[in-house]
């Protein structure tokens, strides 16, 4: 009976060890998904890095060409190439941020998986000890069953329970300490990431402020230039108009000298005073107004 008990205990222990090792090898769906996502993002980031390098190469070539030719087309090409580099770099930056987040997610998934495996291993260890102790108890009990069967069984079970409880407590304490340590590590990493993000945000805000200031200065300069141009055009138009007026005056002067006599003959026109006799009409109107009962107008 004792030999049979030993064999069954060994088989049970072997099966628990196999299951524990299998639990360590198996990858959880969450970890697999996180790994796939990370691999995809890394692939995208590598491709984007190549694009950024190509865009930078193109921008350098366009800048050199623009510096040599000084044509507007080449300058525009250089400007658009530089904008393409900036756009590609921004996309790469966004992808790097995604890769960082994906790495964190993968690390979390792996930690959770490791914790689960550790719990499974601890349980297997406890079960293994329990099985071993049960088998040993059964073997020892078989030898002393006739003398103190009931008393020994109770005592042995209590001892076994104490041992199991002690191991379970020890392993639980160990797991708790590891979990606490991991939490502190995660918290520190999160704090560091938050500080980094805040610094990046501050830098971006400063950059935006400088860009806005630069754009405002550029707009002011353009406005000043346009005003100066308009003033010059206005001055030019005024000068042109003045010259035209002077020219017209010069043309009109000889004609004025050719007709001096008709101005002297204009005096007889003063005899056209008989029109002043139209005043009696006013009297008629005053007479009419008197007839109607209205007072006559004063002359």
PDB file of C-alpha atoms in Angstrom:
ATOM      1  CA  UNK A   1       0.000   0.000   0.000  1.00  0.00           C
ATOM      2  CA  UNK A   2       2.849   2.361   0.845  1.00  0.00           C
ATOM      3  CA  UNK A   3       4.601   1.612  -2.486  1.00  0.00           C
ATOM      4  CA  UNK A   4       1.393   2.343  -4.439  1.00  0.00           C
ATOM      5  CA  UNK A   5       0.983   5.632  -2.543  1.00  0.00           C
ATOM      6  CA  UNK A   6       4.596   6.629  -3.373  1.00  0.00           C
ATOM      7  CA  UNK A   7       4.100   5.896  -7.067  1.00  0.00           C
ATOM      8  CA  UNK A   8       0.860   7.925  -7.261  1.00  0.00           C
ATOM      9  CA  UNK A   9       2.503  10.832  -5.400  1.00  0.00           C
ATOM     10  CA  UNK A  10       5.467  10.813  -7.836  1.00  0.00           C
ATOM     11  CA  UNK A  11       3.140  10.791 -10.839  1.00  0.00           C
ATOM     12  CA  UNK A  12       1.111  13.671  -9.408  1.00  0.00           C
ATOM     13  CA  UNK A  13       4.256  15.716  -8.696  1.00  0.00           C
ATOM     14  CA  UNK A  14       5.568  15.082 -12.230  1.00  0.00           C
ATOM     15  CA  UNK A  15       2.241  16.161 -13.771  1.00  0.00           C
ATOM     16  CA  UNK A  16       2.166  19.394 -11.696  1.00  0.00           C
ATOM     17  CA  UNK A  17       5.756  20.245 -12.738  1.00  0.00           C
ATOM     18  CA  UNK A  18       4.904  19.635 -16.394  1.00  0.00           C
ATOM     19  CA  UNK A  19       1.829  21.854 -16.144  1.00  0.00           C
ATOM     20  CA  UNK A  20       3.900  24.618 -14.451  1.00  0.00           C
ATOM     21  CA  UNK A  21       6.549  24.505 -17.195  1.00  0.00           C
ATOM     22  CA  UNK A  22       3.809  24.565 -19.842  1.00  0.00           C
ATOM     23  CA  UNK A  23       2.266  27.635 -18.163  1.00  0.00           C
ATOM     24  CA  UNK A  24       5.655  29.375 -18.421  1.00  0.00           C
ATOM     25  CA  UNK A  25       6.089  28.532 -22.142  1.00  0.00           C
ATOM     26  CA  UNK A  26       2.530  29.457 -23.225  1.00  0.00           C
ATOM     27  CA  UNK A  27       2.068  33.072 -24.309  1.00  0.00           C
ATOM     28  CA  UNK A  28      -1.171  34.861 -23.420  1.00  0.00           C
ATOM     29  CA  UNK A  29      -3.338  36.407 -26.190  1.00  0.00           C
ATOM     30  CA  UNK A  30      -2.801  39.907 -24.712  1.00  0.00           C
ATOM     31  CA  UNK A  31       1.000  39.524 -24.908  1.00  0.00           C
ATOM     32  CA  UNK A  32       0.791  38.127 -28.448  1.00  0.00           C
ATOM     33  CA  UNK A  33      -1.401  41.060 -29.531  1.00  0.00           C
ATOM     34  CA  UNK A  34       0.959  43.589 -27.907  1.00  0.00           C
ATOM     35  CA  UNK A  35       3.995  41.950 -29.578  1.00  0.00           C
ATOM     36  CA  UNK A  36       2.297  41.941 -33.003  1.00  0.00           C
ATOM     37  CA  UNK A  37       1.325  45.615 -32.609  1.00  0.00           C
ATOM     38  CA  UNK A  38       4.886  46.530 -31.562  1.00  0.00           C
ATOM     39  CA  UNK A  39       6.432  44.617 -34.502  1.00  0.00           C
ATOM     40  CA  UNK A  40       4.062  46.379 -36.925  1.00  0.00           C
ATOM     41  CA  UNK A  41       4.864  49.831 -35.463  1.00  0.00           C
ATOM     42  CA  UNK A  42       8.617  49.148 -35.561  1.00  0.00           C
ATOM     43  CA  UNK A  43       8.280  48.154 -39.211  1.00  0.00           C
ATOM     44  CA  UNK A  44       6.365  51.378 -39.936  1.00  0.00           C
ATOM     45  CA  UNK A  45       8.945  53.431 -38.001  1.00  0.00           C
ATOM     46  CA  UNK A  46      11.827  51.850 -39.985  1.00  0.00           C
ATOM     47  CA  UNK A  47      10.062  52.658 -43.258  1.00  0.00           C
ATOM     48  CA  UNK A  48       9.341  56.214 -42.077  1.00  0.00           C
ATOM     49  CA  UNK A  49      12.978  56.672 -41.023  1.00  0.00           C
ATOM     50  CA  UNK A  50      14.013  55.750 -44.575  1.00  0.00           C
ATOM     51  CA  UNK A  51      11.497  58.283 -45.925  1.00  0.00           C
ATOM     52  CA  UNK A  52      12.885  60.983 -43.592  1.00  0.00           C
ATOM     53  CA  UNK A  53      16.443  60.218 -44.738  1.00  0.00           C
ATOM     54  CA  UNK A  54      15.375  60.394 -48.401  1.00  0.00           C
ATOM     55  CA  UNK A  55      13.475  63.642 -47.795  1.00  0.00           C
ATOM     56  CA  UNK A  56      16.504  65.169 -46.034  1.00  0.00           C
ATOM     57  CA  UNK A  57      18.763  64.129 -48.907  1.00  0.00           C
ATOM     58  CA  UNK A  58      16.325  65.685 -51.385  1.00  0.00           C
ATOM     59  CA  UNK A  59      16.080  68.869 -49.280  1.00  0.00           C
ATOM     60  CA  UNK A  60      19.881  69.224 -49.138  1.00  0.00           C
ATOM     61  CA  UNK A  61      20.110  68.791 -52.923  1.00  0.00           C
ATOM     62  CA  UNK A  62      17.292  71.312 -53.501  1.00  0.00           C
ATOM     63  CA  UNK A  63      18.954  73.811 -51.134  1.00  0.00           C
ATOM     64  CA  UNK A  64      22.283  73.510 -52.968  1.00  0.00           C
ATOM     65  CA  UNK A  65      20.560  73.965 -56.306  1.00  0.00           C
ATOM     66  CA  UNK A  66      18.632  76.992 -55.014  1.00  0.00           C
ATOM     67  CA  UNK A  67      21.829  78.564 -53.672  1.00  0.00           C
ATOM     68  CA  UNK A  68      23.541  78.139 -57.027  1.00  0.00           C
ATOM     69  CA  UNK A  69      20.726  79.136 -59.423  1.00  0.00           C
ATOM     70  CA  UNK A  70      18.808  81.691 -57.261  1.00  0.00           C
ATOM     71  CA  UNK A  71      15.665  81.024 -59.339  1.00  0.00           C
ATOM     72  CA  UNK A  72      12.197  81.336 -57.801  1.00  0.00           C
ATOM     73  CA  UNK A  73      11.285  77.795 -58.935  1.00  0.00           C
ATOM     74  CA  UNK A  74      14.370  76.329 -57.250  1.00  0.00           C
ATOM     75  CA  UNK A  75      13.689  78.342 -54.086  1.00  0.00           C
ATOM     76  CA  UNK A  76      10.112  77.040 -53.984  1.00  0.00           C
ATOM     77  CA  UNK A  77      11.378  73.501 -54.558  1.00  0.00           C
ATOM     78  CA  UNK A  78      13.852  73.898 -51.670  1.00  0.00           C
ATOM     79  CA  UNK A  79      11.108  75.285 -49.423  1.00  0.00           C
ATOM     80  CA  UNK A  80       8.686  72.427 -50.271  1.00  0.00           C
ATOM     81  CA  UNK A  81      11.485  69.871 -49.740  1.00  0.00           C
ATOM     82  CA  UNK A  82      12.209  71.349 -46.299  1.00  0.00           C
ATOM     83  CA  UNK A  83       8.475  71.217 -45.487  1.00  0.00           C
ATOM     84  CA  UNK A  84       8.391  67.569 -46.606  1.00  0.00           C
ATOM     85  CA  UNK A  85      11.316  66.811 -44.247  1.00  0.00           C
ATOM     86  CA  UNK A  86       9.487  68.494 -41.370  1.00  0.00           C
ATOM     87  CA  UNK A  87       6.280  66.572 -42.160  1.00  0.00           C
ATOM     88  CA  UNK A  88       8.109  63.237 -42.413  1.00  0.00           C
ATOM     89  CA  UNK A  89      10.026  63.958 -39.184  1.00  0.00           C
ATOM     90  CA  UNK A  90       6.760  64.778 -37.363  1.00  0.00           C
ATOM     91  CA  UNK A  91       5.254  61.490 -38.592  1.00  0.00           C
ATOM     92  CA  UNK A  92       8.358  59.602 -37.426  1.00  0.00           C
ATOM     93  CA  UNK A  93       8.118  61.342 -34.040  1.00  0.00           C
ATOM     94  CA  UNK A  94       4.462  60.289 -33.715  1.00  0.00           C
ATOM     95  CA  UNK A  95       5.411  56.709 -34.654  1.00  0.00           C
ATOM     96  CA  UNK A  96       8.207  56.720 -32.054  1.00  0.00           C
ATOM     97  CA  UNK A  97       5.682  57.803 -29.430  1.00  0.00           C
ATOM     98  CA  UNK A  98       3.374  54.961 -30.531  1.00  0.00           C
ATOM     99  CA  UNK A  99       6.278  52.488 -30.379  1.00  0.00           C
ATOM    100  CA  UNK A 100       7.095  53.681 -26.845  1.00  0.00           C
ATOM    101  CA  UNK A 101       3.451  53.229 -25.775  1.00  0.00           C
ATOM    102  CA  UNK A 102       3.309  49.809 -27.465  1.00  0.00           C
ATOM    103  CA  UNK A 103       6.503  48.773 -25.649  1.00  0.00           C
ATOM    104  CA  UNK A 104       4.967  49.823 -22.344  1.00  0.00           C
ATOM    105  CA  UNK A 105       1.808  47.827 -23.157  1.00  0.00           C
ATOM    106  CA  UNK A 106       3.924  44.776 -24.053  1.00  0.00           C
ATOM    107  CA  UNK A 107       5.919  45.146 -20.836  1.00  0.00           C
ATOM    108  CA  UNK A 108       2.676  45.363 -18.830  1.00  0.00           C
ATOM    109  CA  UNK A 109       1.263  42.280 -20.610  1.00  0.00           C
ATOM    110  CA  UNK A 110       4.483  40.369 -19.958  1.00  0.00           C
ATOM    111  CA  UNK A 111       4.468  41.418 -16.307  1.00  0.00           C
ATOM    112  CA  UNK A 112       0.868  40.274 -15.930  1.00  0.00           C
ATOM    113  CA  UNK A 113       1.735  37.016 -17.674  1.00  0.00           C
ATOM    114  CA  UNK A 114       4.795  36.539 -15.447  1.00  0.00           C
ATOM    115  CA  UNK A 115       2.702  37.236 -12.340  1.00  0.00           C
ATOM    116  CA  UNK A 116       0.120  34.701 -13.508  1.00  0.00           C
ATOM    117  CA  UNK A 117       2.864  32.142 -14.191  1.00  0.00           C
ATOM    118  CA  UNK A 118       4.405  32.841 -10.791  1.00  0.00           C
ATOM    119  CA  UNK A 119       1.024  32.295  -9.132  1.00  0.00           C
ATOM    120  CA  UNK A 120       0.545  29.069 -11.084  1.00  0.00           C
ATOM    121  CA  UNK A 121       4.051  27.920 -10.124  1.00  0.00           C
ATOM    122  CA  UNK A 122       3.424  28.792  -6.467  1.00  0.00           C
ATOM    123  CA  UNK A 123       0.145  26.862  -6.521  1.00  0.00           C
ATOM    124  CA  UNK A 124       1.855  23.909  -8.215  1.00  0.00           C
ATOM    125  CA  UNK A 125       4.591  24.016  -5.576  1.00  0.00           C
ATOM    126  CA  UNK A 126       2.038  24.094  -2.775  1.00  0.00           C
ATOM    127  CA  UNK A 127       0.078  21.253  -4.411  1.00  0.00           C
ATOM    128  CA  UNK A 128       3.307  19.316  -4.925  1.00  0.00           C
ATOM    129  CA  UNK A 129       4.277  19.719  -1.262  1.00  0.00           C
ATOM    130  CA  UNK A 130       0.780  18.821  -0.211  1.00  0.00           C
ATOM    131  CA  UNK A 131       0.881  15.671  -2.370  1.00  0.00           C
ATOM    132  CA  UNK A 132       4.320  14.728  -1.051  1.00  0.00           C
ATOM    133  CA  UNK A 133       3.282  15.259   2.542  1.00  0.00           C
ATOM    134  CA  UNK A 134       0.045  13.320   1.998  1.00  0.00           C
ATOM    135  CA  UNK A 135       1.983  10.419   0.426  1.00  0.00           C
ATOM    136  CA  UNK A 136       4.552  10.446   3.255  1.00  0.00           C
ATOM    137  CA  UNK A 137       1.809  10.611   5.838  1.00  0.00           C
ATOM    138  CA  UNK A 138       0.066   7.673   4.201  1.00  0.00           C
ATOM    139  CA  UNK A 139       3.337   5.641   4.145  1.00  0.00           C
ATOM    140  CA  UNK A 140       4.173   6.432   7.783  1.00  0.00           C
ATOM    141  CA  UNK A 141       0.588   5.827   8.846  1.00  0.00           C
ATOM    142  CA  UNK A 142       0.647   2.373   7.291  1.00  0.00           C
ATOM    143  CA  UNK A 143       3.561   1.392   9.623  1.00  0.00           C
ATOM    144  CA  UNK A 144       1.959   2.660  12.859  1.00  0.00           C
ATOM    145  CA  UNK A 145      -1.730   2.214  12.026  1.00  0.00           C
ATOM    146  CA  UNK A 146      -2.445  -0.510  14.579  1.00  0.00           C
ATOM    147  CA  UNK A 147      -1.070   1.364  17.608  1.00  0.00           C
ATOM    148  CA  UNK A 148      -2.129   4.977  17.329  1.00  0.00           C
ATOM    149  CA  UNK A 149      -4.053   5.335  14.058  1.00  0.00           C
ATOM    150  CA  UNK A 150      -6.624   7.961  15.041  1.00  0.00           C
ATOM    151  CA  UNK A 151      -4.306  10.043  17.248  1.00  0.00           C
ATOM    152  CA  UNK A 152      -1.401  10.046  14.803  1.00  0.00           C
ATOM    153  CA  UNK A 153      -3.596  10.938  11.827  1.00  0.00           C
ATOM    154  CA  UNK A 154      -4.994  14.032  13.573  1.00  0.00           C
ATOM    155  CA  UNK A 155      -1.564  15.123  14.719  1.00  0.00           C
ATOM    156  CA  UNK A 156       0.044  14.573  11.313  1.00  0.00           C
ATOM    157  CA  UNK A 157      -2.710  16.387   9.480  1.00  0.00           C
ATOM    158  CA  UNK A 158      -2.285  19.396  11.777  1.00  0.00           C
ATOM    159  CA  UNK A 159       1.467  19.386  11.139  1.00  0.00           C
ATOM    160  CA  UNK A 160       0.919  19.069   7.397  1.00  0.00           C
ATOM    161  CA  UNK A 161      -1.577  21.903   7.428  1.00  0.00           C
ATOM    162  CA  UNK A 162       0.884  24.081   9.321  1.00  0.00           C
ATOM    163  CA  UNK A 163       3.641  23.361   6.824  1.00  0.00           C
ATOM    164  CA  UNK A 164       1.362  24.061   3.861  1.00  0.00           C
ATOM    165  CA  UNK A 165       0.119  27.251   5.477  1.00  0.00           C
ATOM    166  CA  UNK A 166       3.688  28.360   6.226  1.00  0.00           C
ATOM    167  CA  UNK A 167       4.830  27.780   2.629  1.00  0.00           C
ATOM    168  CA  UNK A 168       1.715  29.439   1.202  1.00  0.00           C
ATOM    169  CA  UNK A 169       2.258  32.441   3.498  1.00  0.00           C
ATOM    170  CA  UNK A 170       5.943  32.656   2.580  1.00  0.00           C
ATOM    171  CA  UNK A 171       5.214  32.494  -1.152  1.00  0.00           C
ATOM    172  CA  UNK A 172       2.352  35.009  -0.840  1.00  0.00           C
ATOM    173  CA  UNK A 173       4.656  37.393   1.041  1.00  0.00           C
ATOM    174  CA  UNK A 174       7.316  36.971  -1.638  1.00  0.00           C
ATOM    175  CA  UNK A 175       4.805  37.624  -4.427  1.00  0.00           C
ATOM    176  CA  UNK A 176       3.440  40.665  -2.584  1.00  0.00           C
ATOM    177  CA  UNK A 177       6.940  42.116  -2.170  1.00  0.00           C
ATOM    178  CA  UNK A 178       7.686  41.536  -5.873  1.00  0.00           C
ATOM    179  CA  UNK A 179       4.378  43.136  -6.849  1.00  0.00           C
ATOM    180  CA  UNK A 180       5.083  46.157  -4.616  1.00  0.00           C
ATOM    181  CA  UNK A 181       8.535  46.547  -6.144  1.00  0.00           C
ATOM    182  CA  UNK A 182       7.090  46.333  -9.657  1.00  0.00           C
ATOM    183  CA  UNK A 183       4.417  48.891  -8.826  1.00  0.00           C
ATOM    184  CA  UNK A 184       7.044  51.310  -7.527  1.00  0.00           C
ATOM    185  CA  UNK A 185       9.103  50.761 -10.680  1.00  0.00           C
ATOM    186  CA  UNK A 186       6.067  51.352 -12.914  1.00  0.00           C
ATOM    187  CA  UNK A 187       5.131  54.491 -10.965  1.00  0.00           C
ATOM    188  CA  UNK A 188       8.663  55.875 -11.343  1.00  0.00           C
ATOM    189  CA  UNK A 189       8.613  55.144 -15.080  1.00  0.00           C
ATOM    190  CA  UNK A 190       5.209  56.840 -15.450  1.00  0.00           C
ATOM    191  CA  UNK A 191       6.448  59.896 -13.517  1.00  0.00           C
ATOM    192  CA  UNK A 192       9.522  60.100 -15.728  1.00  0.00           C
ATOM    193  CA  UNK A 193       7.381  59.805 -18.860  1.00  0.00           C
ATOM    194  CA  UNK A 194       5.049  62.554 -17.553  1.00  0.00           C
ATOM    195  CA  UNK A 195       8.016  64.883 -16.893  1.00  0.00           C
ATOM    196  CA  UNK A 196       9.366  64.136 -20.373  1.00  0.00           C
ATOM    197  CA  UNK A 197       5.968  64.783 -21.976  1.00  0.00           C
ATOM    198  CA  UNK A 198       5.624  68.083 -20.061  1.00  0.00           C
ATOM    199  CA  UNK A 199       9.090  69.193 -21.196  1.00  0.00           C
ATOM    200  CA  UNK A 200       8.244  68.270 -24.796  1.00  0.00           C
ATOM    201  CA  UNK A 201       4.976  70.213 -24.538  1.00  0.00           C
ATOM    202  CA  UNK A 202       6.807  73.267 -23.144  1.00  0.00           C
ATOM    203  CA  UNK A 203       9.377  73.064 -25.925  1.00  0.00           C
ATOM    204  CA  UNK A 204       6.630  72.801 -28.577  1.00  0.00           C
ATOM    205  CA  UNK A 205       4.830  75.821 -27.057  1.00  0.00           C
ATOM    206  CA  UNK A 206       8.053  77.868 -27.103  1.00  0.00           C
ATOM    207  CA  UNK A 207       8.678  76.835 -30.697  1.00  0.00           C
ATOM    208  CA  UNK A 208       5.128  77.820 -31.679  1.00  0.00           C
ATOM    209  CA  UNK A 209       5.562  81.194 -29.920  1.00  0.00           C
ATOM    210  CA  UNK A 210       8.807  81.880 -31.788  1.00  0.00           C
ATOM    211  CA  UNK A 211       7.166  80.863 -35.080  1.00  0.00           C
ATOM    212  CA  UNK A 212       4.183  83.159 -34.386  1.00  0.00           C
ATOM    213  CA  UNK A 213       6.528  86.052 -33.541  1.00  0.00           C
ATOM    214  CA  UNK A 214       8.513  85.418 -36.699  1.00  0.00           C
ATOM    215  CA  UNK A 215       5.326  85.275 -38.812  1.00  0.00           C
ATOM    216  CA  UNK A 216       4.077  88.540 -37.229  1.00  0.00           C
ATOM    217  CA  UNK A 217       7.414  90.252 -37.963  1.00  0.00           C
ATOM    218  CA  UNK A 218       7.303  88.953 -41.518  1.00  0.00           C
ATOM    219  CA  UNK A 219       3.726  90.190 -41.986  1.00  0.00           C
ATOM    220  CA  UNK A 220       4.659  93.606 -40.538  1.00  0.00           C
ATOM    221  CA  UNK A 221       7.649  93.865 -42.883  1.00  0.00           C
ATOM    222  CA  UNK A 222       5.459  92.892 -45.860  1.00  0.00           C
ATOM    223  CA  UNK A 223       2.852  95.459 -44.827  1.00  0.00           C
ATOM    224  CA  UNK A 224       5.537  98.158 -44.489  1.00  0.00           C
ATOM    225  CA  UNK A 225       6.941  97.231 -47.875  1.00  0.00           C
ATOM    226  CA  UNK A 226       3.476  97.339 -49.480  1.00  0.00           C
ATOM    227  CA  UNK A 227       2.798 100.747 -47.860  1.00  0.00           C
ATOM    228  CA  UNK A 228       6.129 102.103 -49.144  1.00  0.00           C
ATOM    229  CA  UNK A 229       5.359 100.715 -52.591  1.00  0.00           C
ATOM    230  CA  UNK A 230       1.894 102.288 -52.573  1.00  0.00           C
ATOM    231  CA  UNK A 231       3.332 105.622 -51.408  1.00  0.00           C
ATOM    232  CA  UNK A 232       5.963 105.528 -54.164  1.00  0.00           C
ATOM    233  CA  UNK A 233       3.271 104.679 -56.745  1.00  0.00           C
ATOM    234  CA  UNK A 234       1.091 107.526 -55.456  1.00  0.00           C
ATOM    235  CA  UNK A 235       4.026 109.955 -55.597  1.00  0.00           C
ATOM    236  CA  UNK A 236       4.831 108.789 -59.109  1.00  0.00           C
ATOM    237  CA  UNK A 237       1.195 109.211 -60.215  1.00  0.00           C
ATOM    238  CA  UNK A 238       1.077 112.702 -58.638  1.00  0.00           C
ATOM    239  CA  UNK A 239       4.292 113.683 -60.427  1.00  0.00           C
ATOM    240  CA  UNK A 240       2.908 112.291 -63.670  1.00  0.00           C
ATOM    241  CA  UNK A 241      -0.361 114.209 -63.216  1.00  0.00           C
ATOM    242  CA  UNK A 242       1.552 117.406 -62.405  1.00  0.00           C
ATOM    243  CA  UNK A 243       3.693 116.996 -65.514  1.00  0.00           C
ATOM    244  CA  UNK A 244       0.574 116.360 -67.622  1.00  0.00           C
ATOM    245  CA  UNK A 245      -1.120 119.459 -66.173  1.00  0.00           C
ATOM    246  CA  UNK A 246       1.962 121.551 -66.836  1.00  0.00           C
ATOM    247  CA  UNK A 247       2.118 120.236 -70.385  1.00  0.00           C
ATOM    248  CA  UNK A 248      -1.593 121.000 -70.938  1.00  0.00           C
ATOM    249  CA  UNK A 249      -1.123 124.528 -69.545  1.00  0.00           C
ATOM    250  CA  UNK A 250       1.828 125.084 -71.836  1.00  0.00           C
ATOM    251  CA  UNK A 251      -0.257 123.966 -74.823  1.00  0.00           C
ATOM    252  CA  UNK A 252      -3.220 126.197 -73.852  1.00  0.00           C
ATOM    253  CA  UNK A 253      -1.135 129.465 -73.409  1.00  0.00           C
ATOM    254  CA  UNK A 254      -0.638 130.493 -77.119  1.00  0.00           C
ATOM    255  CA  UNK A 255      -4.398 130.183 -77.801  1.00  0.00           C
ATOM    256  CA  UNK A 256      -5.219 132.680 -75.020  1.00  0.00           C
ATOM    257  CA  UNK A 257      -2.920 135.342 -76.623  1.00  0.00           C
ATOM    258  CA  UNK A 258      -4.605 135.048 -80.068  1.00  0.00           C
ATOM    259  CA  UNK A 259      -7.981 136.443 -78.882  1.00  0.00           C
ATOM    260  CA  UNK A 260      -7.398 139.655 -76.870  1.00  0.00           C
ATOM    261  CA  UNK A 261      -9.900 141.992 -78.723  1.00  0.00           C
ATOM    262  CA  UNK A 262     -13.226 140.137 -78.205  1.00  0.00           C
ATOM    263  CA  UNK A 263     -12.911 140.717 -74.465  1.00  0.00           C
ATOM    264  CA  UNK A 264     -13.191 144.543 -74.972  1.00  0.00           C
ATOM    265  CA  UNK A 265     -16.376 144.191 -77.037  1.00  0.00           C
ATOM    266  CA  UNK A 266     -18.152 142.383 -74.274  1.00  0.00           C
ATOM    267  CA  UNK A 267     -19.243 145.714 -72.614  1.00  0.00           C
ATOM    268  CA  UNK A 268     -22.471 146.327 -74.667  1.00  0.00           C
ATOM    269  CA  UNK A 269     -23.976 143.299 -72.961  1.00  0.00           C
ATOM    270  CA  UNK A 270     -24.547 145.418 -69.872  1.00  0.00           C
ATOM    271  CA  UNK A 271     -27.520 147.075 -71.669  1.00  0.00           C
ATOM    272  CA  UNK A 272     -29.599 143.990 -71.098  1.00  0.00           C
ATOM    273  CA  UNK A 273     -31.221 145.521 -67.987  1.00  0.00           C
ATOM    274  CA  UNK A 274     -34.857 145.722 -69.241  1.00  0.00           C
ATOM    275  CA  UNK A 275     -35.404 142.367 -67.596  1.00  0.00           C
ATOM    276  CA  UNK A 276     -35.600 144.181 -64.273  1.00  0.00           C
ATOM    277  CA  UNK A 277     -39.106 145.389 -65.210  1.00  0.00           C
ATOM    278  CA  UNK A 278     -40.447 142.044 -64.129  1.00  0.00           C
ATOM    279  CA  UNK A 279     -41.077 143.484 -60.608  1.00  0.00           C
ATOM    280  CA  UNK A 280     -44.737 144.479 -61.231  1.00  0.00           C
ATOM    281  CA  UNK A 281     -45.511 140.769 -61.135  1.00  0.00           C
ATOM    282  CA  UNK A 282     -44.684 140.840 -57.483  1.00  0.00           C
ATOM    283  CA  UNK A 283     -47.222 143.601 -57.018  1.00  0.00           C
ATOM    284  CA  UNK A 284     -49.803 141.537 -58.791  1.00  0.00           C
ATOM    285  CA  UNK A 285     -49.069 138.656 -56.545  1.00  0.00           C
ATOM    286  CA  UNK A 286     -49.406 140.952 -53.495  1.00  0.00           C
ATOM    287  CA  UNK A 287     -52.734 142.200 -54.823  1.00  0.00           C
ATOM    288  CA  UNK A 288     -53.900 138.654 -55.244  1.00  0.00           C
ATOM    289  CA  UNK A 289     -52.778 137.821 -51.755  1.00  0.00           C
ATOM    290  CA  UNK A 290     -54.673 140.827 -50.389  1.00  0.00           C
ATOM    291  CA  UNK A 291     -57.813 139.590 -52.144  1.00  0.00           C
ATOM    292  CA  UNK A 292     -57.371 136.186 -50.541  1.00  0.00           C
ATOM    293  CA  UNK A 293     -56.943 137.722 -47.077  1.00  0.00           C
ATOM    294  CA  UNK A 294     -53.200 137.226 -46.791  1.00  0.00           C
ATOM    295  CA  UNK A 295     -50.784 140.105 -45.909  1.00  0.00           C
ATOM    296  CA  UNK A 296     -48.600 141.464 -48.728  1.00  0.00           C
ATOM    297  CA  UNK A 297     -44.901 140.537 -48.798  1.00  0.00           C
ATOM    298  CA  UNK A 298     -42.439 143.253 -47.823  1.00  0.00           C
ATOM    299  CA  UNK A 299     -40.219 144.580 -50.622  1.00  0.00           C
TER     300      UNK A 299
END
